[in-house]
Coordinates of C-alpha atoms and ligand atoms in Angstrom, one line a residue:
X11 CA 106.3 89.7 -123.9
X12 CA 105.6 91.6 -120.6
X13 CA 108.3 93.1 -118.4
X14 CA 109.5 90.7 -115.8
X15 CA 108.7 90.7 -112.1
X16 CA 111.5 90.2 -109.6
X17 CA 115.3 90.2 -110.1
X18 CA 116.2 86.6 -109.5
X19 CA 118.3 84.6 -111.8
X20 CA 116.0 81.6 -112.0
X21 CA 113.1 82.5 -114.4
X22 CA 109.6 81.2 -114.2
X23 CA 107.7 81.7 -117.4
X24 CA 103.9 82.5 -117.1
X25 CA 102.0 81.6 -120.2
X26 CA 98.5 83.0 -120.5
X27 CA 95.7 81.3 -122.4
X28 CA 92.6 83.0 -121.1
X29 CA 89.8 81.3 -119.0
X30 CA 87.8 82.6 -116.1
X31 CA 91.0 83.6 -114.3
X32 CA 91.3 86.2 -117.0
X33 CA 87.5 86.9 -117.0
X34 CA 85.8 90.2 -116.6
X35 CA 82.3 90.9 -115.4
X36 CA 80.5 94.3 -115.4
X37 CA 79.8 94.1 -111.6
X38 CA 82.0 92.8 -108.8
X39 CA 79.2 90.9 -107.3
X40 CA 78.7 88.8 -110.5
X41 CA 80.6 85.5 -110.3
X42 CA 79.0 83.9 -113.4
X43 CA 77.9 86.6 -115.8
X44 CA 81.4 87.3 -117.1
X45 CA 83.4 87.0 -120.3
X46 CA 86.3 84.6 -120.0
X47 CA 89.7 85.4 -121.6
X48 CA 89.7 89.2 -121.3
X49 CA 92.5 90.2 -119.0
X50 CA 96.1 89.9 -120.1
X51 CA 98.4 87.5 -118.3
X52 CA 100.9 90.3 -117.3
X53 CA 98.0 92.0 -115.5
X54 CA 97.1 88.8 -113.7
X55 CA 100.6 88.9 -112.2
X56 CA 100.0 92.3 -110.6
X57 CA 100.5 92.1 -106.8
X58 CA 102.2 88.7 -107.0
X59 CA 105.7 88.7 -105.5
X60 CA 108.3 86.5 -107.1
X61 CA 110.0 84.2 -104.5
X62 CA 113.6 85.0 -103.6
X63 CA 116.0 84.4 -106.4
X64 CA 113.2 84.0 -109.0
X65 CA 111.9 86.4 -111.7
X66 CA 108.5 86.0 -113.5
X67 CA 108.2 86.6 -117.2
X68 CA 104.7 86.7 -118.8
X69 CA 103.8 85.7 -122.3
X70 CA 100.3 85.6 -123.9
X71 CA 99.9 82.5 -125.9
X72 CA 96.1 82.7 -126.4
X73 CA 93.1 84.5 -125.0
X74 CA 90.1 82.2 -125.1
X75 CA 87.3 80.6 -123.0
X76 CA 88.9 77.1 -122.7
X77 CA 85.6 75.4 -123.7
X78 CA 86.8 76.5 -127.2
X79 CA 90.2 74.9 -127.0
X80 CA 91.7 74.0 -130.3
X81 CA 94.5 71.7 -131.6
X82 CA 96.2 74.8 -133.1
X83 CA 96.4 76.4 -129.6
X84 CA 97.6 73.1 -128.1
X85 CA 100.3 73.0 -130.8
X86 CA 101.5 76.6 -130.1
X87 CA 101.3 76.0 -126.3
X88 CA 103.4 72.8 -126.5
X89 CA 106.0 74.5 -128.7
X90 CA 106.3 77.5 -126.4
X91 CA 106.7 75.2 -123.4
X92 CA 109.3 73.2 -125.2
X93 CA 111.2 76.4 -126.1
X94 CA 111.2 77.8 -122.6
X95 CA 111.9 74.4 -120.9
X96 CA 115.1 74.1 -123.0
X97 CA 116.4 77.4 -121.6
X98 CA 118.9 76.6 -118.8
X99 CA 117.9 79.5 -116.6
X100 CA 114.2 78.6 -116.7
X101 CA 113.0 76.8 -113.6
X102 CA 109.6 75.9 -115.1
X103 CA 106.4 77.2 -116.5
X104 CA 103.1 78.3 -115.1
X105 CA 100.1 78.3 -117.5
X106 CA 96.9 80.2 -116.7
X107 CA 94.0 78.4 -118.2
X108 CA 90.2 78.0 -118.1
X109 CA 88.9 75.2 -115.9
X110 CA 86.6 73.6 -118.6
X111 CA 89.3 71.8 -120.6
X112 CA 92.2 72.2 -118.2
X113 CA 92.5 68.5 -117.5
X114 CA 92.7 67.8 -121.3
X115 CA 95.5 70.4 -121.8
X116 CA 97.4 69.1 -118.8
X117 CA 97.2 65.5 -120.0
X118 CA 98.1 66.6 -123.6
X119 CA 101.2 68.5 -122.4
X120 CA 102.3 65.7 -120.1
X121 CA 102.0 63.3 -123.1
X122 CA 104.1 65.4 -125.5
X123 CA 106.5 67.0 -123.1
X124 CA 106.8 64.7 -120.1
X125 CA 109.1 67.4 -118.7
X126 CA 111.9 67.0 -116.2
X127 CA 111.0 70.6 -115.1
X128 CA 107.6 71.6 -113.7
X129 CA 104.8 72.8 -115.9
X130 CA 102.0 74.0 -113.6
X131 CA 98.5 74.8 -114.9
X132 CA 96.4 77.0 -112.8
X133 CA 92.9 78.6 -113.1
X134 CA 90.0 80.2 -111.3
X135 CA 86.4 79.6 -110.8
X136 CA 85.6 83.3 -110.3
X137 CA 86.5 86.1 -112.7
X138 CA 89.3 88.5 -112.0
X139 CA 86.7 91.3 -111.3
X140 CA 85.0 89.3 -108.5
X141 CA 84.8 90.7 -105.0
X142 CA 86.9 87.8 -103.8
X143 CA 88.6 86.3 -106.8
X144 CA 90.4 83.0 -106.4
X145 CA 92.8 83.5 -109.3
X146 CA 95.5 85.5 -107.5
X147 CA 95.9 82.9 -104.7
X148 CA 96.0 80.1 -107.3
X149 CA 98.7 81.9 -109.3
X150 CA 100.7 82.5 -106.2
X151 CA 100.5 78.8 -105.3
X152 CA 101.4 77.8 -108.8
X153 CA 104.5 80.0 -108.6
X154 CA 105.5 78.3 -105.3
X155 CA 105.1 74.9 -106.9
X156 CA 107.2 75.7 -110.0
X157 CA 109.9 77.4 -107.9
X158 CA 110.3 74.5 -105.5
X159 CA 113.4 72.4 -106.3
X160 CA 112.7 68.7 -107.2
X161 CA 109.3 69.3 -108.7
X162 CA 108.8 67.8 -112.2
X163 CA 106.1 67.0 -114.8
X164 CA 102.7 68.6 -115.6
X165 CA 100.5 69.3 -112.7
X166 CA 97.4 71.4 -111.9
X167 CA 97.2 73.7 -108.9
X168 CA 93.7 74.8 -107.7
X169 CA 92.5 75.8 -104.3
X170 CA 95.7 74.8 -102.6
X171 CA 95.8 71.3 -104.0
X172 CA 98.3 70.0 -106.6
X173 CA 97.0 67.3 -109.0
X174 CA 98.8 65.1 -111.4
X175 CA 98.0 65.6 -115.1
X176 CA 97.2 61.9 -115.3
X177 CA 94.5 62.0 -112.6
X178 CA 93.0 65.4 -112.5
X179 CA 89.4 66.0 -113.4
X180 CA 87.0 68.9 -113.0
X181 CA 84.3 67.6 -110.7
X182 CA 82.3 70.6 -109.6
X183 CA 80.6 73.2 -111.8
X184 CA 80.7 76.0 -109.3
X185 CA 82.8 75.5 -106.2
X186 CA 86.3 77.0 -105.9
X187 CA 87.8 73.6 -105.2
X188 CA 86.5 72.2 -108.5
X189 CA 89.2 69.5 -109.2
X190 CA 89.8 66.1 -107.9
X191 CA 92.3 63.3 -108.4
X192 CA 90.0 60.4 -107.7
X193 CA 91.4 57.3 -106.2
X194 CA 95.0 58.4 -106.8
X195 CA 94.6 61.5 -104.6
X196 CA 96.5 64.8 -104.9
X197 CA 100.3 65.0 -105.4
X198 CA 100.7 67.8 -102.8
X199 CA 99.2 70.7 -101.0
X200 CA 100.4 74.3 -101.0
X201 CA 100.2 75.7 -97.5
X202 CA 101.2 79.3 -96.8
X203 CA 103.9 79.3 -99.5
X204 CA 105.2 75.8 -98.7
X205 CA 104.6 72.5 -100.4
X206 CA 103.5 69.4 -98.5
X207 CA 104.3 66.6 -100.9
X208 CA 102.2 63.4 -100.7
X209 CA 103.4 61.2 -103.6
X210 CA 105.6 61.2 -106.7
X211 CA 105.5 63.8 -109.4
X212 CA 104.5 62.8 -112.9
X213 CA 107.6 61.0 -114.4
X214 CA 109.4 62.0 -117.6
X215 CA 108.8 59.5 -120.5
X216 CA 111.0 58.8 -123.5
X217 CA 108.0 58.3 -125.7
X218 CA 107.1 62.0 -125.4
X219 CA 109.8 63.1 -127.8
X220 CA 108.2 61.2 -130.7
X221 CA 104.7 62.3 -129.8
X222 CA 105.9 65.9 -129.7
X223 CA 107.6 65.8 -133.1
X224 CA 104.6 64.2 -134.8
X225 CA 102.1 66.5 -133.1
X226 CA 104.2 69.6 -133.8
X227 CA 104.6 68.8 -137.5
X228 CA 100.9 67.8 -138.0
X229 CA 98.8 70.0 -140.3
X230 CA 95.7 68.2 -139.3
X231 CA 95.0 65.8 -136.4
X232 CA 93.1 62.5 -136.7
X233 CA 89.4 62.9 -136.0
X234 CA 88.5 60.9 -132.9
X235 CA 85.0 61.1 -131.6
X236 CA 83.6 60.1 -128.1
X237 CA 80.2 58.3 -127.9
X238 CA 78.5 57.4 -124.6
X239 CA 77.0 54.0 -123.8
X240 CA 73.7 54.5 -122.0
X241 CA 70.2 52.9 -121.7
X242 CA 68.7 52.2 -125.1
X243 CA 72.0 53.2 -126.9
X244 CA 72.1 52.6 -130.6
X245 CA 74.8 52.0 -133.2
X246 CA 73.4 54.4 -135.8
X247 CA 75.8 57.2 -135.1
X248 CA 78.8 54.9 -135.3
X249 CA 77.4 53.5 -138.6
X250 CA 77.0 57.0 -140.0
X251 CA 80.5 57.9 -139.1
X252 CA 81.9 54.8 -140.7
X253 CA 79.8 55.5 -143.8
X254 CA 81.6 58.9 -144.1
X255 CA 84.9 56.9 -144.2
X256 CA 83.5 54.6 -146.9
X257 CA 82.6 57.7 -149.0
X258 CA 86.2 58.9 -148.6
X259 CA 85.5 62.2 -146.7
X260 CA 88.8 63.9 -145.8
X261 CA 87.8 64.4 -142.2
X262 CA 86.2 61.0 -141.6
X263 CA 86.9 59.4 -138.2
X264 CA 90.0 57.5 -137.6
X265 CA 89.3 56.7 -134.0
X266 CA 86.4 56.2 -131.6
X267 CA 86.3 56.4 -127.8
X268 CA 83.4 54.7 -126.2
X269 CA 82.5 56.2 -122.8
X270 CA 81.5 52.8 -121.4
X271 CA 79.5 51.9 -118.3
X272 CA 81.2 50.5 -115.2
X273 CA 84.1 48.2 -115.9
X274 CA 84.1 49.0 -119.6
X275 CA 80.8 47.4 -120.6
X276 CA 78.8 48.6 -123.6
X277 CA 75.1 48.4 -124.6
X278 CA 75.0 45.5 -127.0
X279 CA 73.8 47.6 -130.0
X280 CA 76.6 50.1 -129.5
X281 CA 79.1 47.3 -129.1
X282 CA 78.0 45.6 -132.3
X283 CA 78.4 48.8 -134.3
X284 CA 81.8 49.5 -132.7
X285 CA 83.0 46.0 -133.7
X286 CA 81.8 46.7 -137.3
X287 CA 83.7 50.0 -137.2
X288 CA 86.9 48.3 -135.9
X289 CA 86.6 45.7 -138.7
X290 CA 86.7 48.6 -141.1
X291 CA 89.9 50.1 -139.7
X292 CA 88.6 52.5 -137.1
X293 CA 90.7 52.5 -133.9
X294 CA 88.2 51.8 -131.0
X295 CA 88.9 52.3 -127.3
X296 CA 86.7 51.8 -124.3
X297 CA 87.0 54.2 -121.4
X298 CA 84.9 54.1 -118.3
X299 CA 82.3 56.8 -117.8
X300 CA 82.6 56.3 -114.0
X301 CA 84.5 59.3 -112.5
X302 CA 86.6 57.0 -110.3
X303 CA 88.4 53.6 -110.8
X304 CA 89.8 52.0 -113.8
X305 CA 88.8 49.3 -116.3
X306 CA 90.1 45.9 -115.2
X307 CA 90.8 44.0 -118.4
X308 CA 88.9 40.8 -119.2
X309 CA 90.5 38.4 -121.6
X310 CA 87.4 38.0 -123.7
X311 CA 87.2 41.7 -124.7
X312 CA 87.8 42.4 -128.4
X313 CA 87.7 46.2 -128.0
X314 CA 90.7 47.4 -126.1
X315 CA 90.4 49.5 -123.0
X316 CA 91.9 52.8 -121.8
X317 CA 92.7 51.6 -118.3
X318 CA 92.3 54.6 -115.9
X319 CA 92.0 57.2 -118.5
X320 CA 88.8 59.2 -118.7
X321 CA 87.1 59.4 -122.1
X322 CA 88.5 62.9 -122.9
X323 CA 92.0 61.8 -122.0
X324 CA 91.6 58.5 -123.8
X325 CA 90.7 60.5 -126.9
X326 CA 93.9 62.5 -126.6
X327 CA 96.0 59.4 -126.1
X328 CA 94.4 57.8 -129.2
X329 CA 94.9 60.9 -131.3
X330 CA 98.6 61.0 -130.4
X331 CA 98.9 57.3 -131.1
X332 CA 97.3 57.8 -134.5
X333 CA 99.6 60.8 -135.2
X334 CA 102.6 58.7 -134.3
X335 CA 101.6 56.2 -137.0
X336 CA 101.1 53.5 -134.4
X337 CA 98.0 51.4 -135.1
X338 CA 96.4 49.7 -132.2
X339 CA 96.4 45.9 -132.3
Ligands
LIG24 N1 84.6 78.6 -119.3 C1 85.7 78.9 -118.5 C2 86.9 78.4 -119.2 O1 87.2 77.2 -119.2 C3 85.5 78.3 -117.2 C4 86.7 78.6 -116.2 O2 87.7 79.0 -116.6 O3 86.4 78.3 -115.0 O4 87.7 79.1 -119.8

């Protein structure tokens, strides 16, 4: 635990997990040849003023490149969030995170916490050692969001834009404004320390409690794989995964997300294999591989769809569903 910044009574907890925001390169001019997850979260808060009446408290939960995110870290992070959110004097939480899996962590935390206080993930596209790093401004903006009365739920703050955990996606591999909310649009903008709110914050959900308990107590998580439908797709990988189940392998798949074309359509060979898998007890879900829009359900479909969830978020939803012991129809 680092010493706190500011003297205010309302506390904002800043949990560090690594990422480019905590990255270090050997030269200041190098924006890509760095190592992520090097600089401690307390150091990232250097030079950031706490708003009036607020104090910042830093805690290092992990120190990784978020491409390597694990269930174990998610479990720890969710538990630390739950711990701090339950403290009456805590206004909310900021999480510094890599951009690569940020949308997955955000969606996971919204699913298991659905908090009535704000949990704000932030990040950077340039390492902390860059000539003009974007991390410090993003952290400042995240602190503004979390300290603003009335904010709730899990959101992402990057480049002055606030995205809901449900809609956010990394859409650019290099630009500082790397995230987008698709059709839904951002929830708010942060402008010179003030919020311009455009729509509702992610809402608390009663189902999160059960999801949290099952997730928190789980020693292993159900294996759910993602396969993409594309030209000349085949069913061989699905059949091989199902064969592992037949052989009784301990980590055999329990679920399958198919990144489907357009409105949830699948190459016929992949679809046939997915139907065979479903008949053998694998939970199969179709999610569109399009970056915008949602699957509009058709009555004739035998494989259920994930609506507006992207394949990576549909996978998290399916894992949590399987952990809760709910079997899809
Ligand atoms: N690989 C980095 C990470 O996700 C990328 C970033 O943070 O921008 O941790």
